């Protein structure tokens, strides 16, 4: 059955009690429309949502059904597919969606009452990745293999092997990685392994070089955390329960996270979608960055590696394909964009500059950037996860300098600036965060949790320079939490998320010092004054890699795995906590934002894109720091100098719009 047939079939069970139009009474933006109605159900089915999609514009709206009613504001006029469905992150996500069509007129309110007919709820599973069958926009594209949904205790029978998995392996990997025995792009699947394959995998994690970076350690301390007996136990356990012939399974969700109906009633999501197509069969967006004019960029990691420009005030979108993958994307103030590792692209001229490390063969080596942020001098700070380094592109010299972080397994990932212009980054494999003072060029590490290892992705700094971050992994995946670090005292306070098996990714403060957290299927608001959580389920099953918050309090994000493995396509999504207070869809940073220094503080010239590859020195500014750290810890210093270089500096020309190979 194709997509159109499915829509027609679902429409057949959709009861339209009334369709009417009248003057819009709550839309805040001129010439937009409104939709409202009542929802009736034969029995309680949990939290429901209504999703209205203008497929011509590729703009979708989601609101929650509260007290049997729903209301959508500020819809672009046009033809809509309106769907009643379950809620991501809730057990009723398995409800069969019901869809009908309606036209929305400017400055009018349309009414659509809905009666749910099929209230069958099937077992659903935890996490933000997709493990069940689903249609695709791409003709001939294979659906996702169906997973058998089973309780955690059945998929993971107790024993010493499970104890090792929960203590060590779940620090970085989700509970679904092991039982979903289907090869897909990381992190939605894995290769099938027999016992020998699992042994190789365990040894590589415990003692191999992470990210293939010479001179750097393994993913975790195998000598400390994995005794020979534990190694044998976990390998036997993996082979017995997750061997090559094991069926695809997924851990069942057995309870719903607590939701605040009053908050949900006020909230609205607006999405700007780019659907999968023959040209772009596997679209998957990641980070979102705002331009000063209210437009935005996002990066499509799948398909042809596009840069995507969106004007949220009109729904207009532009695709700039063939720019490679990566995660990092950061808007300059002149309409150009920095992305990947590391490239500077001008959409007006279609020219790209790429910065590469010098190498002995003279061909250059690409710079790996995980996250980037501008400071008030117009310089771009970058975390280099694979290299274990912290880098800075200097605008005055148009070059890059970097520091080898002298902290074992630190591996900078997410990065931010505090109000004193200190650089803060998450230690990807080290259960902590670290700071770097640009004035003294000194690093300082802060331990966030005693759980070792646990993966930490992104930090945020509030107006009082408190540092906030969350743990991606934890023992048994049951204890994910938000952490507040006081840098003056090194005191840490923990706040549990209240979502089992969650994988929180980002922690971002708004102008009122509320802390927003991105995790599987949810955007969470933490009111630190009241120490209270508000949980907002997102429009479809996915994890979220990064949050970007506007000056008016809209929370923007991309649903990474909704596109990567869920067939959702690339998307830029915004959450408006109060839909009756939407003044504009323009996306701009506040002057208070840590991401606004370039726009509001830097007064110097812009940097022109010239279409060249620019070679920069490969060696860090502190080449002796890491070896000295190893010596102080009593660890051997590898003989390989990963950063030695005899390559010449300079530039070479790229073809128009091309990136270096």
PDB file of N, CA and C in Angstrom, residues 488-576:
ATOM      1  N   UNK A 488      32.886  27.744  40.788  1.00  0.00           N
ATOM      2  CA  UNK A 488      33.647  28.334  41.895  1.00  0.00           C
ATOM      3  C   UNK A 488      33.917  27.319  42.995  1.00  0.00           C
ATOM      4  N   UNK A 489      32.948  26.446  43.254  1.00  0.00           N
ATOM      5  CA  UNK A 489      33.089  25.477  44.348  1.00  0.00           C
ATOM      6  C   UNK A 489      33.273  24.048  43.852  1.00  0.00           C
ATOM      7  N   UNK A 490      33.030  23.823  42.548  1.00  0.00           N
ATOM      8  CA  UNK A 490      33.053  22.481  41.937  1.00  0.00           C
ATOM      9  C   UNK A 490      31.916  21.603  42.452  1.00  0.00           C
ATOM     10  N   UNK A 491      30.946  22.226  43.151  1.00  0.00           N
ATOM     11  CA  UNK A 491      29.797  21.463  43.637  1.00  0.00           C
ATOM     12  C   UNK A 491      28.881  21.111  42.468  1.00  0.00           C
ATOM     13  N   UNK A 492      28.323  19.910  42.519  1.00  0.00           N
ATOM     14  CA  UNK A 492      27.448  19.412  41.459  1.00  0.00           C
ATOM     15  C   UNK A 492      26.123  18.984  42.075  1.00  0.00           C
ATOM     16  N   UNK A 493      25.030  19.388  41.439  1.00  0.00           N
ATOM     17  CA  UNK A 493      23.700  18.972  41.891  1.00  0.00           C
ATOM     18  C   UNK A 493      23.007  18.223  40.768  1.00  0.00           C
ATOM     19  N   UNK A 494      22.309  17.152  41.118  1.00  0.00           N
ATOM     20  CA  UNK A 494      21.701  16.258  40.139  1.00  0.00           C
ATOM     21  C   UNK A 494      20.180  16.389  40.149  1.00  0.00           C
ATOM     22  N   UNK A 495      19.585  16.362  38.928  1.00  0.00           N
ATOM     23  CA  UNK A 495      18.132  16.383  38.779  1.00  0.00           C
ATOM     24  C   UNK A 495      17.747  15.284  37.783  1.00  0.00           C
ATOM     25  N   UNK A 496      17.076  14.258  38.241  1.00  0.00           N
ATOM     26  CA  UNK A 496      16.699  13.135  37.377  1.00  0.00           C
ATOM     27  C   UNK A 496      15.656  13.586  36.355  1.00  0.00           C
ATOM     28  N   UNK A 497      15.779  13.073  35.130  1.00  0.00           N
ATOM     29  CA  UNK A 497      14.880  13.469  34.049  1.00  0.00           C
ATOM     30  C   UNK A 497      13.486  12.876  34.193  1.00  0.00           C
ATOM     31  N   UNK A 498      13.382  11.718  34.803  1.00  0.00           N
ATOM     32  CA  UNK A 498      12.081  11.069  34.936  1.00  0.00           C
ATOM     33  C   UNK A 498      11.615  10.347  33.685  1.00  0.00           C
ATOM     34  N   UNK A 499      12.564   9.988  32.816  1.00  0.00           N
ATOM     35  CA  UNK A 499      12.244   9.248  31.593  1.00  0.00           C
ATOM     36  C   UNK A 499      13.182   8.047  31.521  1.00  0.00           C
ATOM     37  N   UNK A 500      12.688   6.832  31.775  1.00  0.00           N
ATOM     38  CA  UNK A 500      13.570   5.660  31.729  1.00  0.00           C
ATOM     39  C   UNK A 500      14.200   5.474  30.355  1.00  0.00           C
ATOM     40  N   UNK A 501      15.434   5.029  30.345  1.00  0.00           N
ATOM     41  CA  UNK A 501      16.202   4.721  29.129  1.00  0.00           C
ATOM     42  C   UNK A 501      16.414   5.959  28.254  1.00  0.00           C
ATOM     43  N   UNK A 502      16.379   7.136  28.854  1.00  0.00           N
ATOM     44  CA  UNK A 502      16.568   8.358  28.079  1.00  0.00           C
ATOM     45  C   UNK A 502      18.036   8.555  27.736  1.00  0.00           C
ATOM     46  N   UNK A 503      18.274   9.295  26.654  1.00  0.00           N
ATOM     47  CA  UNK A 503      19.628   9.653  26.228  1.00  0.00           C
ATOM     48  C   UNK A 503      19.702  11.163  26.008  1.00  0.00           C
ATOM     49  N   UNK A 504      19.763  11.966  27.080  1.00  0.00           N
ATOM     50  CA  UNK A 504      19.794  13.428  26.913  1.00  0.00           C
ATOM     51  C   UNK A 504      21.054  13.876  26.196  1.00  0.00           C
ATOM     52  N   UNK A 505      20.877  14.845  25.300  1.00  0.00           N
ATOM     53  CA  UNK A 505      21.953  15.256  24.405  1.00  0.00           C
ATOM     54  C   UNK A 505      22.436  16.673  24.700  1.00  0.00           C
ATOM     55  N   UNK A 506      21.506  17.617  24.791  1.00  0.00           N
ATOM     56  CA  UNK A 506      21.892  19.022  24.920  1.00  0.00           C
ATOM     57  C   UNK A 506      21.215  19.646  26.126  1.00  0.00           C
ATOM     58  N   UNK A 507      21.880  20.664  26.706  1.00  0.00           N
ATOM     59  CA  UNK A 507      21.329  21.443  27.816  1.00  0.00           C
ATOM     60  C   UNK A 507      21.542  22.913  27.484  1.00  0.00           C
ATOM     61  N   UNK A 508      20.461  23.673  27.323  1.00  0.00           N
ATOM     62  CA  UNK A 508      20.576  25.041  26.832  1.00  0.00           C
ATOM     63  C   UNK A 508      19.709  25.976  27.672  1.00  0.00           C
ATOM     64  N   UNK A 509      20.282  27.059  28.210  1.00  0.00           N
ATOM     65  CA  UNK A 509      19.490  28.020  28.978  1.00  0.00           C
ATOM     66  C   UNK A 509      18.772  29.014  28.080  1.00  0.00           C
ATOM     67  N   UNK A 510      17.586  29.458  28.495  1.00  0.00           N
ATOM     68  CA  UNK A 510      16.926  30.554  27.806  1.00  0.00           C
ATOM     69  C   UNK A 510      17.220  31.861  28.542  1.00  0.00           C
ATOM     70  N   UNK A 511      16.593  32.953  28.123  1.00  0.00           N
ATOM     71  CA  UNK A 511      16.883  34.263  28.716  1.00  0.00           C
ATOM     72  C   UNK A 511      16.449  34.362  30.176  1.00  0.00           C
ATOM     73  N   UNK A 512      15.556  33.466  30.600  1.00  0.00           N
ATOM     74  CA  UNK A 512      15.090  33.472  31.986  1.00  0.00           C
ATOM     75  C   UNK A 512      15.796  32.422  32.834  1.00  0.00           C
ATOM     76  N   UNK A 513      16.859  31.834  32.281  1.00  0.00           N
ATOM     77  CA  UNK A 513      17.646  30.802  32.963  1.00  0.00           C
ATOM     78  C   UNK A 513      16.867  29.522  33.217  1.00  0.00           C
ATOM     79  N   UNK A 514      15.758  29.321  32.489  1.00  0.00           N
ATOM     80  CA  UNK A 514      15.214  27.978  32.416  1.00  0.00           C
ATOM     81  C   UNK A 514      16.193  27.139  31.592  1.00  0.00           C
ATOM     82  N   UNK A 515      16.357  25.886  31.953  1.00  0.00           N
ATOM     83  CA  UNK A 515      17.280  25.012  31.248  1.00  0.00           C
ATOM     84  C   UNK A 515      16.469  24.041  30.401  1.00  0.00           C
ATOM     85  N   UNK A 516      16.709  24.074  29.097  1.00  0.00           N
ATOM     86  CA  UNK A 516      16.019  23.188  28.168  1.00  0.00           C
ATOM     87  C   UNK A 516      16.928  22.015  27.837  1.00  0.00           C
ATOM     88  N   UNK A 517      16.350  20.833  27.864  1.00  0.00           N
ATOM     89  CA  UNK A 517      17.113  19.598  27.657  1.00  0.00           C
ATOM     90  C   UNK A 517      16.522  18.847  26.474  1.00  0.00           C
ATOM     91  N   UNK A 518      17.396  18.394  25.587  1.00  0.00           N
ATOM     92  CA  UNK A 518      16.978  17.578  24.451  1.00  0.00           C
ATOM     93  C   UNK A 518      17.234  16.118  24.768  1.00  0.00           C
ATOM     94  N   UNK A 519      16.201  15.298  24.610  1.00  0.00           N
ATOM     95  CA  UNK A 519      16.374  13.866  24.818  1.00  0.00           C
ATOM     96  C   UNK A 519      15.443  13.113  23.879  1.00  0.00           C
ATOM     97  N   UNK A 520      15.448  11.799  23.985  1.00  0.00           N
ATOM     98  CA  UNK A 520      14.627  10.985  23.095  1.00  0.00           C
ATOM     99  C   UNK A 520      13.159  11.373  23.199  1.00  0.00           C
ATOM    100  N   UNK A 521      12.562  11.734  22.068  1.00  0.00           N
ATOM    101  CA  UNK A 521      11.120  11.953  21.952  1.00  0.00           C
ATOM    102  C   UNK A 521      10.591  13.135  22.759  1.00  0.00           C
ATOM    103  N   UNK A 522      11.456  13.877  23.413  1.00  0.00           N
ATOM    104  CA  UNK A 522      11.003  14.960  24.277  1.00  0.00           C
ATOM    105  C   UNK A 522      11.953  16.158  24.211  1.00  0.00           C
ATOM    106  N   UNK A 523      11.367  17.340  24.366  1.00  0.00           N
ATOM    107  CA  UNK A 523      12.093  18.528  24.792  1.00  0.00           C
ATOM    108  C   UNK A 523      11.621  18.826  26.207  1.00  0.00           C
ATOM    109  N   UNK A 524      12.574  19.015  27.125  1.00  0.00           N
ATOM    110  CA  UNK A 524      12.242  19.214  28.527  1.00  0.00           C
ATOM    111  C   UNK A 524      12.627  20.616  28.977  1.00  0.00           C
ATOM    112  N   UNK A 525      11.767  21.198  29.782  1.00  0.00           N
ATOM    113  CA  UNK A 525      12.076  22.482  30.406  1.00  0.00           C
ATOM    114  C   UNK A 525      12.278  22.266  31.898  1.00  0.00           C
ATOM    115  N   UNK A 526      13.418  22.747  32.406  1.00  0.00           N
ATOM    116  CA  UNK A 526      13.673  22.673  33.846  1.00  0.00           C
ATOM    117  C   UNK A 526      13.689  24.084  34.410  1.00  0.00           C
ATOM    118  N   UNK A 527      12.718  24.378  35.262  1.00  0.00           N
ATOM    119  CA  UNK A 527      12.640  25.653  35.966  1.00  0.00           C
ATOM    120  C   UNK A 527      13.531  25.525  37.198  1.00  0.00           C
ATOM    121  N   UNK A 528      14.731  26.142  37.147  1.00  0.00           N
ATOM    122  CA  UNK A 528      15.669  25.916  38.245  1.00  0.00           C
ATOM    123  C   UNK A 528      15.257  26.636  39.523  1.00  0.00           C
ATOM    124  N   UNK A 529      14.417  27.648  39.421  1.00  0.00           N
ATOM    125  CA  UNK A 529      13.934  28.301  40.635  1.00  0.00           C
ATOM    126  C   UNK A 529      12.967  27.390  41.390  1.00  0.00           C
ATOM    127  N   UNK A 530      12.044  26.805  40.657  1.00  0.00           N
ATOM    128  CA  UNK A 530      11.069  25.913  41.282  1.00  0.00           C
ATOM    129  C   UNK A 530      11.549  24.468  41.322  1.00  0.00           C
ATOM    130  N   UNK A 531      12.653  24.192  40.616  1.00  0.00           N
ATOM    131  CA  UNK A 531      13.176  22.826  40.463  1.00  0.00           C
ATOM    132  C   UNK A 531      12.065  21.896  39.962  1.00  0.00           C
ATOM    133  N   UNK A 532      11.450  22.328  38.856  1.00  0.00           N
ATOM    134  CA  UNK A 532      10.305  21.606  38.298  1.00  0.00           C
ATOM    135  C   UNK A 532      10.539  21.322  36.821  1.00  0.00           C
ATOM    136  N   UNK A 533      10.148  20.126  36.403  1.00  0.00           N
ATOM    137  CA  UNK A 533      10.251  19.714  35.002  1.00  0.00           C
ATOM    138  C   UNK A 533       8.926  19.916  34.278  1.00  0.00           C
ATOM    139  N   UNK A 534       8.998  20.336  33.014  1.00  0.00           N
ATOM    140  CA  UNK A 534       7.871  20.286  32.090  1.00  0.00           C
ATOM    141  C   UNK A 534       8.347  19.527  30.860  1.00  0.00           C
ATOM    142  N   UNK A 535       7.629  18.474  30.482  1.00  0.00           N
ATOM    143  CA  UNK A 535       8.054  17.588  29.389  1.00  0.00           C
ATOM    144  C   UNK A 535       7.131  17.788  28.188  1.00  0.00           C
ATOM    145  N   UNK A 536       7.747  18.035  27.027  1.00  0.00           N
ATOM    146  CA  UNK A 536       7.001  18.241  25.790  1.00  0.00           C
ATOM    147  C   UNK A 536       7.356  17.129  24.800  1.00  0.00           C
ATOM    148  N   UNK A 537       6.488  16.144  24.596  1.00  0.00           N
ATOM    149  CA  UNK A 537       6.750  15.145  23.552  1.00  0.00           C
ATOM    150  C   UNK A 537       6.821  15.813  22.178  1.00  0.00           C
ATOM    151  N   UNK A 538       7.748  15.377  21.336  1.00  0.00           N
ATOM    152  CA  UNK A 538       7.987  16.012  20.039  1.00  0.00           C
ATOM    153  C   UNK A 538       7.113  15.371  18.954  1.00  0.00           C
ATOM    154  N   UNK A 539       7.094  15.929  17.741  1.00  0.00           N
ATOM    155  CA  UNK A 539       6.152  15.460  16.720  1.00  0.00           C
ATOM    156  C   UNK A 539       6.348  14.031  16.220  1.00  0.00           C
ATOM    157  N   UNK A 540       7.558  13.475  16.273  1.00  0.00           N
ATOM    158  CA  UNK A 540       7.725  12.090  15.850  1.00  0.00           C
ATOM    159  C   UNK A 540       8.861  11.473  16.631  1.00  0.00           C
ATOM    160  N   UNK A 541       8.950  10.160  16.590  1.00  0.00           N
ATOM    161  CA  UNK A 541       9.998   9.467  17.343  1.00  0.00           C
ATOM    162  C   UNK A 541      11.372   9.865  16.808  1.00  0.00           C
ATOM    163  N   UNK A 542      12.232  10.361  17.680  1.00  0.00           N
ATOM    164  CA  UNK A 542      13.589  10.717  17.281  1.00  0.00           C
ATOM    165  C   UNK A 542      14.389  11.097  18.513  1.00  0.00           C
ATOM    166  N   UNK A 543      15.719  11.151  18.347  1.00  0.00           N
ATOM    167  CA  UNK A 543      16.530  11.855  19.314  1.00  0.00           C
ATOM    168  C   UNK A 543      16.827  13.246  18.761  1.00  0.00           C
ATOM    169  N   UNK A 544      17.360  14.118  19.608  1.00  0.00           N
ATOM    170  CA  UNK A 544      17.608  15.515  19.247  1.00  0.00           C
ATOM    171  C   UNK A 544      19.044  15.838  19.621  1.00  0.00           C
ATOM    172  N   UNK A 545      19.808  16.332  18.665  1.00  0.00           N
ATOM    173  CA  UNK A 545      21.229  16.551  18.903  1.00  0.00           C
ATOM    174  C   UNK A 545      21.553  17.932  19.460  1.00  0.00           C
ATOM    175  N   UNK A 546      20.730  18.936  19.170  1.00  0.00           N
ATOM    176  CA  UNK A 546      21.121  20.301  19.530  1.00  0.00           C
ATOM    177  C   UNK A 546      19.875  21.177  19.648  1.00  0.00           C
ATOM    178  N   UNK A 547      19.882  22.085  20.613  1.00  0.00           N
ATOM    179  CA  UNK A 547      18.809  23.056  20.791  1.00  0.00           C
ATOM    180  C   UNK A 547      19.323  24.453  20.463  1.00  0.00           C
ATOM    181  N   UNK A 548      18.475  25.260  19.820  1.00  0.00           N
ATOM    182  CA  UNK A 548      18.776  26.664  19.549  1.00  0.00           C
ATOM    183  C   UNK A 548      17.551  27.467  19.966  1.00  0.00           C
ATOM    184  N   UNK A 549      17.746  28.479  20.812  1.00  0.00           N
ATOM    185  CA  UNK A 549      16.627  29.188  21.427  1.00  0.00           C
ATOM    186  C   UNK A 549      16.622  30.641  20.969  1.00  0.00           C
ATOM    187  N   UNK A 550      15.459  31.122  20.527  1.00  0.00           N
ATOM    188  CA  UNK A 550      15.335  32.490  20.049  1.00  0.00           C
ATOM    189  C   UNK A 550      15.141  33.461  21.209  1.00  0.00           C
ATOM    190  N   UNK A 551      15.265  34.744  20.888  1.00  0.00           N
ATOM    191  CA  UNK A 551      15.050  35.770  21.891  1.00  0.00           C
ATOM    192  C   UNK A 551      13.631  35.810  22.412  1.00  0.00           C
ATOM    193  N   UNK A 552      12.663  35.281  21.623  1.00  0.00           N
ATOM    194  CA  UNK A 552      11.267  35.248  22.065  1.00  0.00           C
ATOM    195  C   UNK A 552      10.917  33.929  22.742  1.00  0.00           C
ATOM    196  N   UNK A 553      11.913  33.039  22.915  1.00  0.00           N
ATOM    197  CA  UNK A 553      11.681  31.823  23.680  1.00  0.00           C
ATOM    198  C   UNK A 553      11.261  30.611  22.879  1.00  0.00           C
ATOM    199  N   UNK A 554      11.315  30.687  21.549  1.00  0.00           N
ATOM    200  CA  UNK A 554      11.041  29.503  20.735  1.00  0.00           C
ATOM    201  C   UNK A 554      12.250  28.582  20.778  1.00  0.00           C
ATOM    202  N   UNK A 555      12.014  27.304  20.953  1.00  0.00           N
ATOM    203  CA  UNK A 555      13.083  26.311  21.067  1.00  0.00           C
ATOM    204  C   UNK A 555      13.155  25.531  19.765  1.00  0.00           C
ATOM    205  N   UNK A 556      14.260  25.699  19.030  1.00  0.00           N
ATOM    206  CA  UNK A 556      14.433  25.078  17.714  1.00  0.00           C
ATOM    207  C   UNK A 556      15.337  23.859  17.817  1.00  0.00           C
ATOM    208  N   UNK A 557      15.066  22.866  16.974  1.00  0.00           N
ATOM    209  CA  UNK A 557      15.882  21.660  16.947  1.00  0.00           C
ATOM    210  C   UNK A 557      15.596  20.889  15.662  1.00  0.00           C
ATOM    211  N   UNK A 558      16.463  19.932  15.372  1.00  0.00           N
ATOM    212  CA  UNK A 558      16.263  19.019  14.257  1.00  0.00           C
ATOM    213  C   UNK A 558      16.095  17.611  14.824  1.00  0.00           C
ATOM    214  N   UNK A 559      15.187  16.844  14.243  1.00  0.00           N
ATOM    215  CA  UNK A 559      14.950  15.481  14.717  1.00  0.00           C
ATOM    216  C   UNK A 559      15.803  14.526  13.890  1.00  0.00           C
ATOM    217  N   UNK A 560      17.027  14.311  14.381  1.00  0.00           N
ATOM    218  CA  UNK A 560      18.058  13.618  13.617  1.00  0.00           C
ATOM    219  C   UNK A 560      17.611  12.246  13.108  1.00  0.00           C
ATOM    220  N   UNK A 561      17.185  11.396  14.016  1.00  0.00           N
ATOM    221  CA  UNK A 561      16.871  10.036  13.601  1.00  0.00           C
ATOM    222  C   UNK A 561      15.458   9.878  13.071  1.00  0.00           C
ATOM    223  N   UNK A 562      14.643  10.937  13.200  1.00  0.00           N
ATOM    224  CA  UNK A 562      13.383  10.923  12.479  1.00  0.00           C
ATOM    225  C   UNK A 562      13.624  10.862  10.984  1.00  0.00           C
ATOM    226  N   UNK A 563      14.741  11.441  10.536  1.00  0.00           N
ATOM    227  CA  UNK A 563      15.095  11.382   9.127  1.00  0.00           C
ATOM    228  C   UNK A 563      16.023  10.240   8.805  1.00  0.00           C
ATOM    229  N   UNK A 564      16.989   9.971   9.693  1.00  0.00           N
ATOM    230  CA  UNK A 564      18.015   8.993   9.390  1.00  0.00           C
ATOM    231  C   UNK A 564      17.448   7.586   9.259  1.00  0.00           C
ATOM    232  N   UNK A 565      16.561   7.209  10.154  1.00  0.00           N
ATOM    233  CA  UNK A 565      16.025   5.846  10.095  1.00  0.00           C
ATOM    234  C   UNK A 565      14.508   5.798  10.124  1.00  0.00           C
ATOM    235  N   UNK A 566      13.864   6.952  10.204  1.00  0.00           N
ATOM    236  CA  UNK A 566      12.421   6.953  10.328  1.00  0.00           C
ATOM    237  C   UNK A 566      11.660   7.399   9.103  1.00  0.00           C
ATOM    238  N   UNK A 567      12.362   7.744   8.021  1.00  0.00           N
ATOM    239  CA  UNK A 567      11.676   8.163   6.809  1.00  0.00           C
ATOM    240  C   UNK A 567      10.983   9.502   6.912  1.00  0.00           C
ATOM    241  N   UNK A 568      11.343  10.323   7.897  1.00  0.00           N
ATOM    242  CA  UNK A 568      10.651  11.589   8.144  1.00  0.00           C
ATOM    243  C   UNK A 568      11.171  12.710   7.270  1.00  0.00           C
ATOM    244  N   UNK A 569      12.409  12.558   6.789  1.00  0.00           N
ATOM    245  CA  UNK A 569      13.025  13.614   6.004  1.00  0.00           C
ATOM    246  C   UNK A 569      13.746  14.617   6.886  1.00  0.00           C
ATOM    247  N   UNK A 570      14.431  15.573   6.246  1.00  0.00           N
ATOM    248  CA  UNK A 570      15.098  16.633   6.998  1.00  0.00           C
ATOM    249  C   UNK A 570      14.055  17.607   7.525  1.00  0.00           C
ATOM    250  N   UNK A 571      14.298  18.161   8.709  1.00  0.00           N
ATOM    251  CA  UNK A 571      13.288  19.016   9.317  1.00  0.00           C
ATOM    252  C   UNK A 571      13.942  19.995  10.280  1.00  0.00           C
ATOM    253  N   UNK A 572      13.435  21.211  10.300  1.00  0.00           N
ATOM    254  CA  UNK A 572      13.767  22.193  11.331  1.00  0.00           C
ATOM    255  C   UNK A 572      12.485  22.439  12.113  1.00  0.00           C
ATOM    256  N   UNK A 573      12.505  22.158  13.406  1.00  0.00           N
ATOM    257  CA  UNK A 573      11.305  22.179  14.240  1.00  0.00           C
ATOM    258  C   UNK A 573      11.444  23.230  15.334  1.00  0.00           C
ATOM    259  N   UNK A 574      10.355  23.927  15.589  1.00  0.00           N
ATOM    260  CA  UNK A 574      10.350  24.921  16.664  1.00  0.00           C
ATOM    261  C   UNK A 574       9.200  24.627  17.620  1.00  0.00           C
ATOM    262  N   UNK A 575       9.502  24.706  18.911  1.00  0.00           N
ATOM    263  CA  UNK A 575       8.500  24.589  19.963  1.00  0.00           C
ATOM    264  C   UNK A 575       8.207  25.971  20.517  1.00  0.00           C
ATOM    265  N   UNK A 576       6.922  26.352  20.477  1.00  0.00           N
ATOM    266  CA  UNK A 576       6.462  27.597  21.084  1.00  0.00           C
ATOM    267  C   UNK A 576       5.700  27.233  22.358  1.00  0.00           C
TER     268      UNK A 576
END
